[in-house]
mmCIF file of C-alpha atoms and ligand atoms in Angstrom:
data_model
loop_
_atom_site.group_PDB
_atom_site.id
_atom_site.type_symbol
_atom_site.label_atom_id
_atom_site.label_comp_id
_atom_site.label_asym_id
_atom_site.label_seq_id
_atom_site.Cartn_x
_atom_site.Cartn_y
_atom_site.Cartn_z
ATOM 1 C CA MET A 1160 0.000 0.000 0.000
ATOM 2 C CA SER A 1161 1.419 3.366 -0.948
ATOM 3 C CA HIS A 1162 1.183 6.237 1.484
ATOM 4 C CA GLU A 1163 0.599 9.803 0.469
ATOM 5 C CA PRO A 1164 2.285 12.202 2.877
ATOM 6 C CA ARG A 1165 -0.188 13.815 5.266
ATOM 7 C CA ARG A 1166 -1.420 17.222 4.200
ATOM 8 C CA ALA A 1167 -2.097 19.588 7.068
ATOM 9 C CA GLY A 1168 -5.281 21.607 7.341
ATOM 10 C CA ARG A 1169 -8.482 20.755 5.550
ATOM 11 C CA HIS A 1170 -8.961 19.855 1.933
ATOM 12 C CA PHE A 1171 -10.771 22.634 0.053
ATOM 13 C CA LEU A 1172 -13.577 20.809 -1.733
ATOM 14 C CA GLN A 1173 -14.689 23.574 -4.083
ATOM 15 C CA ILE A 1174 -16.453 21.442 -6.656
ATOM 16 C CA PRO A 1175 -20.146 22.175 -7.225
ATOM 17 C CA GLY A 1176 -21.187 19.088 -5.306
ATOM 18 C CA PRO A 1177 -20.722 16.957 -3.388
ATOM 19 C CA THR A 1178 -20.027 19.749 -0.907
ATOM 20 C CA PRO A 1179 -18.395 19.666 2.544
ATOM 21 C CA VAL A 1180 -20.661 18.356 5.309
ATOM 22 C CA PRO A 1181 -20.926 20.583 8.409
ATOM 23 C CA GLU A 1182 -19.871 19.135 11.788
ATOM 24 C CA ARG A 1183 -23.438 19.372 13.079
ATOM 25 C CA ILE A 1184 -24.623 17.028 10.349
ATOM 26 C CA LEU A 1185 -21.665 14.656 10.732
ATOM 27 C CA ALA A 1186 -22.430 14.428 14.443
ATOM 28 C CA ALA A 1187 -26.156 13.907 13.839
ATOM 29 C CA MET A 1188 -25.418 10.985 11.526
ATOM 30 C CA SER A 1189 -22.969 9.343 13.877
ATOM 31 C CA ARG A 1190 -25.614 7.111 15.468
ATOM 32 C CA GLN A 1191 -26.248 3.400 15.915
ATOM 33 C CA ILE A 1192 -28.552 1.805 13.327
ATOM 34 C CA LEU A 1193 -32.223 1.712 14.315
ATOM 35 C CA ASP A 1194 -35.194 -0.489 13.448
ATOM 36 C CA HIS A 1195 -36.724 1.063 10.354
ATOM 37 C CA ARG A 1196 -40.107 -0.471 11.246
ATOM 38 C CA GLY A 1197 -40.084 0.824 14.807
ATOM 39 C CA LEU A 1198 -41.558 3.809 16.633
ATOM 40 C CA GLU A 1199 -38.318 5.760 16.859
ATOM 41 C CA PHE A 1200 -37.883 5.571 13.100
ATOM 42 C CA GLN A 1201 -41.486 6.546 12.553
ATOM 43 C CA ARG A 1202 -40.858 9.811 14.400
ATOM 44 C CA LEU A 1203 -37.771 10.466 12.242
ATOM 45 C CA GLY A 1204 -39.630 9.525 9.045
ATOM 46 C CA LYS A 1205 -42.497 11.882 9.810
ATOM 47 C CA ARG A 1206 -40.092 14.655 10.781
ATOM 48 C CA VAL A 1207 -38.087 14.573 7.529
ATOM 49 C CA LEU A 1208 -41.066 13.949 5.249
ATOM 50 C CA SER A 1209 -42.813 16.994 6.673
ATOM 51 C CA GLY A 1210 -39.686 19.158 7.104
ATOM 52 C CA ILE A 1211 -38.495 18.731 3.521
ATOM 53 C CA LYS A 1212 -41.739 20.277 2.220
ATOM 54 C CA GLY A 1213 -40.703 23.684 3.542
ATOM 55 C CA ILE A 1214 -37.457 23.569 1.568
ATOM 56 C CA PHE A 1215 -39.413 22.968 -1.665
ATOM 57 C CA LYS A 1216 -42.132 25.467 -0.633
ATOM 58 C CA THR A 1217 -44.852 22.874 -1.093
ATOM 59 C CA GLN A 1218 -47.771 21.593 0.929
ATOM 60 C CA GLY A 1219 -47.825 18.441 -1.190
ATOM 61 C CA GLN A 1220 -45.948 15.182 -1.189
ATOM 62 C CA VAL A 1221 -42.148 14.954 -1.375
ATOM 63 C CA PHE A 1222 -40.644 11.510 -1.986
ATOM 64 C CA ILE A 1223 -37.236 10.693 -0.523
ATOM 65 C CA PHE A 1224 -35.329 7.956 -2.334
ATOM 66 C CA PRO A 1225 -32.155 6.183 -1.246
ATOM 67 C CA SER A 1226 -30.390 7.051 -4.513
ATOM 68 C CA SER A 1227 -28.334 9.783 -6.101
ATOM 69 C CA GLY A 1228 -30.179 12.590 -7.883
ATOM 70 C CA THR A 1229 -30.252 10.555 -11.089
ATOM 71 C CA GLY A 1230 -32.754 8.196 -9.425
ATOM 72 C CA ALA A 1231 -35.198 11.057 -8.834
ATOM 73 C CA TRP A 1232 -34.893 12.006 -12.542
ATOM 74 C CA GLU A 1233 -35.911 8.453 -13.386
ATOM 75 C CA SER A 1234 -38.780 8.480 -10.886
ATOM 76 C CA ALA A 1235 -40.119 11.706 -12.411
ATOM 77 C CA LEU A 1236 -40.170 10.329 -15.946
ATOM 78 C CA CYS A 1237 -41.261 6.743 -15.348
ATOM 79 C CA ASN A 1238 -44.095 7.555 -12.934
ATOM 80 C CA THR A 1239 -45.816 10.124 -15.129
ATOM 81 C CA LEU A 1240 -45.186 9.186 -18.773
ATOM 82 C CA SER A 1241 -45.815 6.361 -21.238
ATOM 83 C CA PRO A 1242 -43.638 4.770 -23.948
ATOM 84 C CA GLY A 1243 -43.160 7.038 -26.955
ATOM 85 C CA ASP A 1244 -44.323 10.206 -25.171
ATOM 86 C CA LYS A 1245 -42.690 13.359 -26.452
ATOM 87 C CA VAL A 1246 -40.820 15.423 -23.859
ATOM 88 C CA LEU A 1247 -39.437 18.891 -24.533
ATOM 89 C CA MET A 1248 -35.997 19.443 -23.040
ATOM 90 C CA CYS A 1249 -33.484 22.314 -23.169
ATOM 91 C CA GLU A 1250 -29.833 21.498 -23.637
ATOM 92 C CA THR A 1251 -28.382 23.997 -21.201
ATOM 93 C CA GLY A 1252 -25.316 21.821 -20.523
ATOM 94 C CA GLN A 1253 -24.110 18.358 -19.581
ATOM 95 C CA PHE A 1254 -26.793 17.580 -16.987
ATOM 96 C CA ALA A 1255 -29.523 18.400 -19.475
ATOM 97 C CA VAL A 1256 -27.737 16.122 -21.976
ATOM 98 C CA LEU A 1257 -27.706 13.253 -19.472
ATOM 99 C CA TRP A 1258 -31.378 13.687 -18.629
ATOM 100 C CA ALA A 1259 -32.260 13.529 -22.342
ATOM 101 C CA VAL A 1260 -30.129 10.364 -22.710
ATOM 102 C CA MET A 1261 -32.126 8.837 -19.865
ATOM 103 C CA ALA A 1262 -35.434 9.838 -21.467
ATOM 104 C CA ASN A 1263 -34.296 8.111 -24.651
ATOM 105 C CA ARG A 1264 -33.251 4.947 -22.832
ATOM 106 C CA LEU A 1265 -36.593 4.790 -21.044
ATOM 107 C CA GLY A 1266 -38.392 4.790 -24.400
ATOM 108 C CA LEU A 1267 -39.521 8.414 -24.429
ATOM 109 C CA ASP A 1268 -39.106 10.741 -27.391
ATOM 110 C CA PRO A 1269 -37.083 13.753 -26.226
ATOM 111 C CA GLU A 1270 -37.088 16.850 -28.408
ATOM 112 C CA VAL A 1271 -34.198 19.084 -27.474
ATOM 113 C CA ILE A 1272 -33.980 22.867 -27.760
ATOM 114 C CA PRO A 1273 -30.248 23.598 -28.122
ATOM 115 C CA THR A 1274 -28.286 26.440 -26.537
ATOM 116 C CA ASP A 1275 -24.633 27.424 -26.799
ATOM 117 C CA TRP A 1276 -24.211 26.214 -23.169
ATOM 118 C CA ARG A 1277 -23.738 29.833 -22.066
ATOM 119 C CA ILE A 1278 -27.304 30.709 -21.000
ATOM 120 C CA GLY A 1279 -30.224 29.078 -19.189
ATOM 121 C CA ALA A 1280 -33.312 27.714 -20.906
ATOM 122 C CA ASP A 1281 -35.048 30.377 -23.009
ATOM 123 C CA ALA A 1282 -38.696 30.628 -21.942
ATOM 124 C CA ASP A 1283 -39.679 32.345 -25.223
ATOM 125 C CA LEU A 1284 -38.415 29.397 -27.278
ATOM 126 C CA ILE A 1285 -40.316 26.983 -25.033
ATOM 127 C CA GLU A 1286 -43.480 29.048 -25.488
ATOM 128 C CA LYS A 1287 -43.019 29.153 -29.273
ATOM 129 C CA ARG A 1288 -42.618 25.370 -29.487
ATOM 130 C CA LEU A 1289 -45.605 24.732 -27.218
ATOM 131 C CA ARG A 1290 -47.817 27.049 -29.316
ATOM 132 C CA GLU A 1291 -46.883 25.044 -32.429
ATOM 133 C CA ASP A 1292 -47.868 21.823 -30.675
ATOM 134 C CA LYS A 1293 -51.591 22.181 -31.357
ATOM 135 C CA SER A 1294 -52.266 18.483 -30.814
ATOM 136 C CA HIS A 1295 -50.577 18.547 -27.393
ATOM 137 C CA SER A 1296 -48.235 15.708 -28.298
ATOM 138 C CA ILE A 1297 -45.641 17.130 -25.873
ATOM 139 C CA LYS A 1298 -46.387 15.525 -22.517
ATOM 140 C CA ALA A 1299 -43.705 17.158 -20.382
ATOM 141 C CA VAL A 1300 -41.303 20.092 -20.371
ATOM 142 C CA CYS A 1301 -38.063 19.232 -18.548
ATOM 143 C CA VAL A 1302 -35.618 21.931 -17.496
ATOM 144 C CA VAL A 1303 -32.518 21.996 -15.342
ATOM 145 C CA HIS A 1304 -32.880 24.890 -12.898
ATOM 146 C CA ASN A 1305 -29.190 25.391 -12.153
ATOM 147 C CA GLU A 1306 -27.044 23.845 -14.901
ATOM 148 C CA THR A 1307 -24.091 22.755 -12.805
ATOM 149 C CA SER A 1308 -21.796 22.262 -15.802
ATOM 150 C CA THR A 1309 -22.054 25.847 -17.048
ATOM 151 C CA GLY A 1310 -23.159 27.924 -14.064
ATOM 152 C CA CYS A 1311 -26.372 29.104 -15.735
ATOM 153 C CA ARG A 1312 -29.650 29.356 -13.838
ATOM 154 C CA THR A 1313 -32.958 29.125 -15.692
ATOM 155 C CA ARG A 1314 -35.827 31.395 -14.640
ATOM 156 C CA ILE A 1315 -38.473 28.836 -13.686
ATOM 157 C CA ASP A 1316 -41.097 31.533 -13.109
ATOM 158 C CA ASP A 1317 -40.620 32.567 -16.762
ATOM 159 C CA VAL A 1318 -40.916 28.970 -17.960
ATOM 160 C CA ARG A 1319 -44.169 28.630 -16.006
ATOM 161 C CA LYS A 1320 -45.519 31.846 -17.574
ATOM 162 C CA ALA A 1321 -44.521 30.609 -21.023
ATOM 163 C CA MET A 1322 -46.411 27.341 -20.530
ATOM 164 C CA ASP A 1323 -49.464 29.161 -19.184
ATOM 165 C CA SER A 1324 -49.592 31.686 -21.990
ATOM 166 C CA ALA A 1325 -49.262 28.888 -24.568
ATOM 167 C CA LYS A 1326 -52.193 27.234 -22.707
ATOM 168 C CA HIS A 1327 -50.333 23.940 -22.966
ATOM 169 C CA PRO A 1328 -51.179 21.095 -20.566
ATOM 170 C CA ALA A 1329 -47.692 19.461 -20.483
ATOM 171 C CA LEU A 1330 -46.231 18.585 -17.114
ATOM 172 C CA LEU A 1331 -43.375 20.790 -15.891
ATOM 173 C CA MET A 1332 -40.394 18.905 -14.457
ATOM 174 C CA VAL A 1333 -37.500 20.798 -12.930
ATOM 175 C CA ASP A 1334 -34.089 19.458 -11.900
ATOM 176 C CA THR A 1335 -33.103 21.443 -8.800
ATOM 177 C CA ILE A 1336 -30.299 19.096 -7.771
ATOM 178 C CA SER A 1337 -27.759 21.912 -7.465
ATOM 179 C CA SER A 1338 -30.190 24.728 -6.649
ATOM 180 C CA LEU A 1339 -32.249 23.411 -3.728
ATOM 181 C CA ALA A 1340 -31.280 25.425 -0.640
ATOM 182 C CA CYS A 1341 -29.124 27.696 -2.844
ATOM 183 C CA THR A 1342 -31.777 29.739 -4.616
ATOM 184 C CA ASP A 1343 -35.534 30.162 -4.456
ATOM 185 C CA ILE A 1344 -37.705 27.236 -5.555
ATOM 186 C CA ARG A 1345 -41.461 27.583 -5.231
ATOM 187 C CA HIS A 1346 -42.839 24.187 -6.124
ATOM 188 C CA ASP A 1347 -46.465 25.128 -5.451
ATOM 189 C CA GLU A 1348 -46.485 28.760 -6.566
ATOM 190 C CA TRP A 1349 -44.726 27.994 -9.855
ATOM 191 C CA ALA A 1350 -47.003 24.981 -10.373
ATOM 192 C CA ILE A 1351 -44.089 22.636 -10.965
ATOM 193 C CA ASP A 1352 -45.270 19.056 -11.377
ATOM 194 C CA VAL A 1353 -42.102 17.274 -10.337
ATOM 195 C CA THR A 1354 -39.229 19.072 -8.612
ATOM 196 C CA ILE A 1355 -36.197 16.817 -8.457
ATOM 197 C CA SER A 1356 -33.250 17.205 -6.130
ATOM 198 C CA GLY A 1357 -30.436 15.483 -4.258
ATOM 199 C CA SER A 1358 -28.714 15.559 -0.893
ATOM 200 C CA GLN A 1359 -25.077 16.352 -1.669
ATOM 201 C CA LYS A 1360 -25.174 19.919 -2.949
ATOM 202 C CA GLY A 1361 -27.054 22.772 -1.266
ATOM 203 C CA MET A 1362 -28.468 20.412 1.367
ATOM 204 C CA MET A 1363 -24.907 19.873 2.726
ATOM 205 C CA LEU A 1364 -25.360 16.097 3.134
ATOM 206 C CA PRO A 1365 -23.293 13.210 1.817
ATOM 207 C CA PRO A 1366 -24.429 11.784 -1.535
ATOM 208 C CA GLY A 1367 -27.130 9.127 -1.324
ATOM 209 C CA LEU A 1368 -30.572 10.720 -1.048
ATOM 210 C CA SER A 1369 -32.745 12.106 -3.808
ATOM 211 C CA PHE A 1370 -36.009 14.001 -3.623
ATOM 212 C CA ALA A 1371 -39.053 14.408 -5.823
ATOM 213 C CA ALA A 1372 -41.727 16.953 -4.880
ATOM 214 C CA VAL A 1373 -44.867 16.144 -6.820
ATOM 215 C CA SER A 1374 -48.034 18.022 -7.703
ATOM 216 C CA ALA A 1375 -51.590 16.664 -7.635
ATOM 217 C CA LYS A 1376 -51.450 16.728 -11.453
ATOM 218 C CA ALA A 1377 -48.298 14.569 -11.454
ATOM 219 C CA LEU A 1378 -49.902 12.111 -9.024
ATOM 220 C CA GLU A 1379 -52.939 11.972 -11.280
ATOM 221 C CA ALA A 1380 -50.697 11.288 -14.305
ATOM 222 C CA SER A 1381 -49.036 8.468 -12.366
ATOM 223 C CA LYS A 1382 -52.340 6.566 -12.365
ATOM 224 C CA THR A 1383 -52.309 6.174 -16.155
ATOM 225 C CA SER A 1384 -48.564 6.241 -16.885
ATOM 226 C CA LYS A 1385 -47.411 3.091 -18.648
ATOM 227 C CA LEU A 1386 -43.613 3.205 -18.394
ATOM 228 C CA ALA A 1387 -42.268 0.311 -16.322
ATOM 229 C CA LYS A 1388 -41.284 1.195 -12.757
ATOM 230 C CA SER A 1389 -40.706 -0.730 -9.587
ATOM 231 C CA TYR A 1390 -38.053 0.556 -7.176
ATOM 232 C CA PHE A 1391 -38.962 4.169 -7.967
ATOM 233 C CA ALA A 1392 -42.731 3.632 -8.099
ATOM 234 C CA TRP A 1393 -44.634 6.366 -6.290
ATOM 235 C CA ASP A 1394 -47.667 4.307 -5.195
ATOM 236 C CA ASP A 1395 -45.770 2.120 -2.707
ATOM 237 C CA MET A 1396 -43.995 5.201 -1.381
ATOM 238 C CA THR A 1397 -47.238 7.119 -0.922
ATOM 239 C CA ALA A 1398 -48.846 4.237 0.949
ATOM 240 C CA ASN A 1399 -45.889 3.773 3.324
ATOM 241 C CA ASN A 1400 -44.987 7.462 3.772
ATOM 242 C CA ALA A 1401 -48.491 8.189 5.075
ATOM 243 C CA SER A 1402 -47.406 6.690 8.413
ATOM 244 C CA GLY A 1403 -43.767 7.843 8.236
ATOM 245 C CA PHE A 1404 -42.385 4.599 6.803
ATOM 246 C CA PHE A 1405 -40.799 3.474 3.538
ATOM 247 C CA PRO A 1406 -41.533 0.446 1.310
ATOM 248 C CA TYR A 1407 -37.944 -0.768 1.682
ATOM 249 C CA THR A 1408 -35.016 -0.088 3.987
ATOM 250 C CA PRO A 1409 -34.437 3.669 3.903
ATOM 251 C CA ALA A 1410 -30.975 5.220 4.285
ATOM 252 C CA THR A 1411 -31.533 5.749 8.016
ATOM 253 C CA GLY A 1412 -28.171 7.383 8.738
ATOM 254 C CA LEU A 1413 -28.665 9.929 5.978
ATOM 255 C CA LEU A 1414 -32.165 10.667 7.254
ATOM 256 C CA TYR A 1415 -30.713 11.661 10.648
ATOM 257 C CA GLY A 1416 -28.466 13.992 8.677
ATOM 258 C CA LEU A 1417 -31.390 15.297 6.648
ATOM 259 C CA ALA A 1418 -33.352 16.187 9.789
ATOM 260 C CA GLU A 1419 -30.331 18.170 10.994
ATOM 261 C CA SER A 1420 -29.798 19.830 7.603
ATOM 262 C CA ILE A 1421 -33.438 20.991 7.513
ATOM 263 C CA ASP A 1422 -33.070 22.407 11.046
ATOM 264 C CA MET A 1423 -29.854 24.224 10.111
ATOM 265 C CA ILE A 1424 -31.418 25.772 6.999
ATOM 266 C CA ASN A 1425 -34.453 26.883 9.005
ATOM 267 C CA ASP A 1426 -32.254 28.240 11.811
ATOM 268 C CA GLU A 1427 -30.386 30.410 9.310
ATOM 269 C CA GLY A 1428 -33.614 31.183 7.439
ATOM 270 C CA LEU A 1429 -34.221 29.954 3.894
ATOM 271 C CA GLU A 1430 -34.192 33.493 2.456
ATOM 272 C CA ASN A 1431 -30.907 34.232 4.271
ATOM 273 C CA VAL A 1432 -29.428 31.062 2.799
ATOM 274 C CA PHE A 1433 -30.343 32.319 -0.686
ATOM 275 C CA ALA A 1434 -28.926 35.804 -0.001
ATOM 276 C CA ARG A 1435 -25.670 34.284 1.251
ATOM 277 C CA HIS A 1436 -25.340 32.258 -1.955
ATOM 278 C CA GLU A 1437 -26.029 35.311 -4.147
ATOM 279 C CA ARG A 1438 -23.428 37.367 -2.323
ATOM 280 C CA LEU A 1439 -20.682 34.732 -2.451
ATOM 281 C CA ALA A 1440 -21.441 34.122 -6.131
ATOM 282 C CA GLU A 1441 -21.127 37.844 -6.866
ATOM 283 C CA ALA A 1442 -17.786 37.982 -5.034
ATOM 284 C CA THR A 1443 -16.566 35.054 -7.136
ATOM 285 C CA ARG A 1444 -17.649 36.680 -10.400
ATOM 286 C CA ARG A 1445 -15.917 39.926 -9.423
ATOM 287 C CA ALA A 1446 -12.738 37.923 -8.924
ATOM 288 C CA VAL A 1447 -13.043 36.327 -12.379
ATOM 289 C CA ILE A 1448 -13.666 39.708 -13.995
ATOM 290 C CA GLY A 1449 -10.755 41.133 -11.994
ATOM 291 C CA TRP A 1450 -8.493 38.443 -13.451
ATOM 292 C CA GLY A 1451 -9.597 39.533 -16.905
ATOM 293 C CA LEU A 1452 -11.059 36.084 -17.602
ATOM 294 C CA GLU A 1453 -14.401 35.161 -19.050
ATOM 295 C CA ILE A 1454 -17.371 33.628 -17.228
ATOM 296 C CA GLN A 1455 -19.020 30.754 -19.131
ATOM 297 C CA CYS A 1456 -22.485 32.236 -18.407
ATOM 298 C CA ARG A 1457 -22.600 35.104 -20.913
ATOM 299 C CA ASP A 1458 -25.805 36.826 -19.753
ATOM 300 C CA PRO A 1459 -26.088 38.143 -16.157
ATOM 301 C CA LYS A 1460 -29.796 37.256 -16.225
ATOM 302 C CA TYR A 1461 -28.739 33.609 -15.920
ATOM 303 C CA TYR A 1462 -25.853 33.879 -13.424
ATOM 304 C CA SER A 1463 -25.771 30.930 -11.033
ATOM 305 C CA PRO A 1464 -25.665 31.489 -7.264
ATOM 306 C CA ALA A 1465 -24.108 28.032 -6.742
ATOM 307 C CA VAL A 1466 -21.249 27.653 -9.225
ATOM 308 C CA THR A 1467 -19.128 29.830 -11.481
ATOM 309 C CA THR A 1468 -17.641 28.252 -14.598
ATOM 310 C CA VAL A 1469 -14.478 30.027 -15.741
ATOM 311 C CA ILE A 1470 -13.182 29.844 -19.316
ATOM 312 C CA MET A 1471 -9.424 29.227 -19.536
ATOM 313 C CA PRO A 1472 -7.357 31.488 -21.768
ATOM 314 C CA GLU A 1473 -6.663 29.954 -25.201
ATOM 315 C CA GLY A 1474 -3.798 27.463 -25.171
ATOM 316 C CA HIS A 1475 -4.058 26.594 -21.470
ATOM 317 C CA ASN A 1476 -5.579 23.313 -20.334
ATOM 318 C CA ALA A 1477 -8.037 23.631 -17.464
ATOM 319 C CA ASP A 1478 -7.356 20.132 -16.126
ATOM 320 C CA ALA A 1479 -3.569 20.620 -16.072
ATOM 321 C CA TYR A 1480 -4.234 23.853 -14.184
ATOM 322 C CA ARG A 1481 -6.615 22.116 -11.733
ATOM 323 C CA LYS A 1482 -3.934 19.524 -11.010
ATOM 324 C CA ILE A 1483 -1.432 22.242 -10.137
ATOM 325 C CA VAL A 1484 -3.965 23.773 -7.731
ATOM 326 C CA LEU A 1485 -4.659 20.389 -6.138
ATOM 327 C CA ASP A 1486 -1.006 19.409 -5.835
ATOM 328 C CA ASN A 1487 0.079 22.738 -4.389
ATOM 329 C CA PHE A 1488 -2.878 24.003 -2.408
ATOM 330 C CA ASN A 1489 -4.922 20.903 -1.608
ATOM 331 C CA MET A 1490 -8.011 22.290 -3.350
ATOM 332 C CA SER A 1491 -10.354 20.473 -5.728
ATOM 333 C CA LEU A 1492 -11.944 22.632 -8.404
ATOM 334 C CA GLY A 1493 -14.659 21.289 -10.722
ATOM 335 C CA THR A 1494 -13.653 19.928 -14.102
ATOM 336 C CA GLY A 1495 -15.086 21.097 -17.429
ATOM 337 C CA LEU A 1496 -17.655 18.580 -18.678
ATOM 338 C CA ASN A 1497 -18.288 17.267 -22.180
ATOM 339 C CA LYS A 1498 -17.716 19.957 -24.813
ATOM 340 C CA ILE A 1499 -16.003 22.337 -22.403
ATOM 341 C CA ALA A 1500 -13.665 19.619 -21.036
ATOM 342 C CA GLY A 1501 -10.159 21.050 -20.695
ATOM 343 C CA LYS A 1502 -11.464 24.477 -21.687
ATOM 344 C CA ALA A 1503 -13.123 25.536 -18.443
ATOM 345 C CA PHE A 1504 -13.066 24.837 -14.719
ATOM 346 C CA ARG A 1505 -15.717 25.388 -12.069
ATOM 347 C CA ILE A 1506 -15.645 27.046 -8.680
ATOM 348 C CA GLY A 1507 -18.364 25.710 -6.395
ATOM 349 C CA HIS A 1508 -19.716 28.187 -3.817
ATOM 350 C CA LEU A 1509 -22.729 26.323 -2.523
ATOM 351 C CA GLY A 1510 -23.764 24.612 0.663
ATOM 352 C CA ASP A 1511 -21.936 25.235 3.924
ATOM 353 C CA THR A 1512 -19.867 28.100 2.542
ATOM 354 C CA ASN A 1513 -18.940 31.508 3.932
ATOM 355 C CA GLU A 1514 -16.809 34.546 3.091
ATOM 356 C CA LEU A 1515 -13.524 33.005 4.118
ATOM 357 C CA THR A 1516 -14.087 29.665 2.418
ATOM 358 C CA VAL A 1517 -14.760 31.537 -0.800
ATOM 359 C CA MET A 1518 -11.781 33.862 -0.250
ATOM 360 C CA GLY A 1519 -9.555 30.843 0.487
ATOM 361 C CA ALA A 1520 -10.728 29.230 -2.729
ATOM 362 C CA LEU A 1521 -10.249 32.369 -4.823
ATOM 363 C CA THR A 1522 -6.767 32.879 -3.379
ATOM 364 C CA GLY A 1523 -5.870 29.315 -4.382
ATOM 365 C CA VAL A 1524 -7.235 29.955 -7.871
ATOM 366 C CA GLU A 1525 -5.158 33.134 -8.280
ATOM 367 C CA MET A 1526 -1.960 31.554 -6.904
ATOM 368 C CA GLY A 1527 -2.594 28.584 -9.201
ATOM 369 C CA PHE A 1528 -2.657 30.915 -12.219
ATOM 370 C CA ASP A 1529 0.816 32.164 -11.256
ATOM 371 C CA LEU A 1530 2.222 28.663 -10.820
ATOM 372 C CA ALA A 1531 0.662 27.369 -14.029
ATOM 373 C CA GLY A 1532 1.728 30.401 -16.054
ATOM 374 C CA VAL A 1533 -1.870 31.220 -16.933
ATOM 375 C CA PRO A 1534 -2.057 34.808 -18.168
ATOM 376 C CA HIS A 1535 -4.309 36.917 -15.954
ATOM 377 C CA LYS A 1536 -4.545 40.354 -14.406
ATOM 378 C CA LYS A 1537 -3.773 40.847 -10.747
ATOM 379 C CA GLY A 1538 -6.562 41.993 -8.505
ATOM 380 C CA GLY A 1539 -9.248 39.310 -8.741
ATOM 381 C CA VAL A 1540 -8.898 38.326 -5.111
ATOM 382 C CA ALA A 1541 -8.744 41.999 -4.102
ATOM 383 C CA ALA A 1542 -11.967 42.747 -6.006
ATOM 384 C CA ALA A 1543 -13.784 39.912 -4.236
ATOM 385 C CA MET A 1544 -12.461 41.085 -0.862
ATOM 386 C CA ALA A 1545 -13.582 44.645 -1.505
ATOM 387 C CA TYR A 1546 -17.079 43.485 -2.437
ATOM 388 C CA LEU A 1547 -17.419 41.290 0.651
ATOM 389 C CA ALA A 1548 -16.228 44.127 2.867
ATOM 390 C CA GLU A 1549 -18.637 46.608 1.258
ATOM 391 C CA THR A 1550 -21.552 44.253 1.779
ATOM 392 C CA ALA A 1551 -20.577 42.988 5.241
ATOM 393 C CA ALA A 1552 -23.529 42.303 7.539
ATOM 394 C CA ASN A 1553 -22.062 44.013 10.593
ATOM 395 C CA PRO A 1554 -20.133 47.124 9.545
ATOM 396 C CA LEU A 1555 -18.671 49.347 12.231
ATOM 397 C CA LYS A 1556 -21.481 51.598 13.394
ATOM 398 C CA VAL A 1557 -20.359 55.172 13.917
ATOM 399 C CA ALA A 1558 -22.501 56.605 16.705
ATOM 400 C CA ALA A 1559 -24.479 59.614 15.495
ATOM 401 C CA GLU A 1560 -23.672 62.718 17.466
HETATM 402 C C1 PLP B 1965 -25.230 16.650 -9.640
HETATM 403 C C2 PLP B 1965 -26.309 16.861 -10.622
HETATM 404 C C3 PLP B 1965 -26.999 15.791 -11.213
HETATM 405 C C4 PLP B 1965 -26.624 14.360 -10.966
HETATM 406 O O1 PLP B 1965 -26.939 13.996 -9.678
HETATM 407 P P1 PLP B 1965 -26.336 12.658 -9.042
HETATM 408 O O2 PLP B 1965 -26.623 12.839 -7.578
HETATM 409 O O3 PLP B 1965 -24.884 12.652 -9.382
HETATM 410 O O4 PLP B 1965 -27.072 11.515 -9.636
HETATM 411 C C5 PLP B 1965 -28.039 16.075 -12.066
HETATM 412 N N1 PLP B 1965 -28.388 17.342 -12.343
HETATM 413 C C6 PLP B 1965 -27.749 18.385 -11.818
HETATM 414 C C7 PLP B 1965 -28.187 19.767 -12.158
HETATM 415 C C8 PLP B 1965 -26.681 18.181 -10.939
HETATM 416 O O5 PLP B 1965 -26.032 19.236 -10.415
#
């Protein structure tokens, strides 16, 4: 067995998920296994099943699966749709690509609206396509809220308006895997039919849980949907969840963590959590602009509060650069995915993150540029610092005379 020398201090995990798990959650999960058919579990089951609703801003049902986020994608499609159904998707980046691949594999007929991977989904284009679909052959519109590969956030309220003004009855499915507990999601108010998420990003938990908040319309569709489903079937879940239980062994340790995560988010205040993400994202973007580099998201309307994707200067490989940062400063930055592989890297600023974590990360990024010989202007870190100081929550109060 080979031994890496010990590296002092903590590893900076600055990828856009999984994200570092706070001590409070680690401690909450450090418990003996319990009987998942017993009373103590029932209390935990009821607590998380009801608590998670507040995070999605829904009064309705939220399913919790022992799976990664990809499982909740599958549950959304296979519980509501039938073989051959057309689904309208927007290729905002790699996660949208993967969801469309899944739709294809499940026997659906995805129609994809392309983008240049530098904006979110365009609500006007969705509206235009839905208006053309006079026969209502499109059964669902699927959008990724925060496209984690590009750092572009889609305006879900605009997508809802587009669907309403086209008077189209398609279901609306939204992937909020990297936006839940980072930015506002109003499952009920925006009349989303299935809101999909996962544990390891804004929720600050280890990977292993996925969520699907469902509307009455989605539950109704599940009664006639003909795609095959078993493990992810909603009917067994609904029946068992009614009393706080699950149809199979739930991930009990993660559910202890989830209860703690929900408490932590509520203690801070959901709206404060969103404001914190916006502010740290803005500091990060100011750093990138200060370095004279380009942000992958080309329209501020779509800027992500969770992740910033940075385009490398021509002739410099992003993965070689990331390795230099890891080897020298013990920090993991996100890799460029699919068509921006090697051309871009990602700075995650979501989950249990504060001013100094972000400043530590940005300092590592700037020092890495020096070591890797990546051309950049000085002053990115300084610009982020200035912004965080200007917007500090507790500035020195000068007593009025
Ligand atoms: C991480 C992520 C996924 C994939 O989730 P897994 O938990 O890895 O299955 C899907 N969509 C988005 C937007 C993501 O950020």
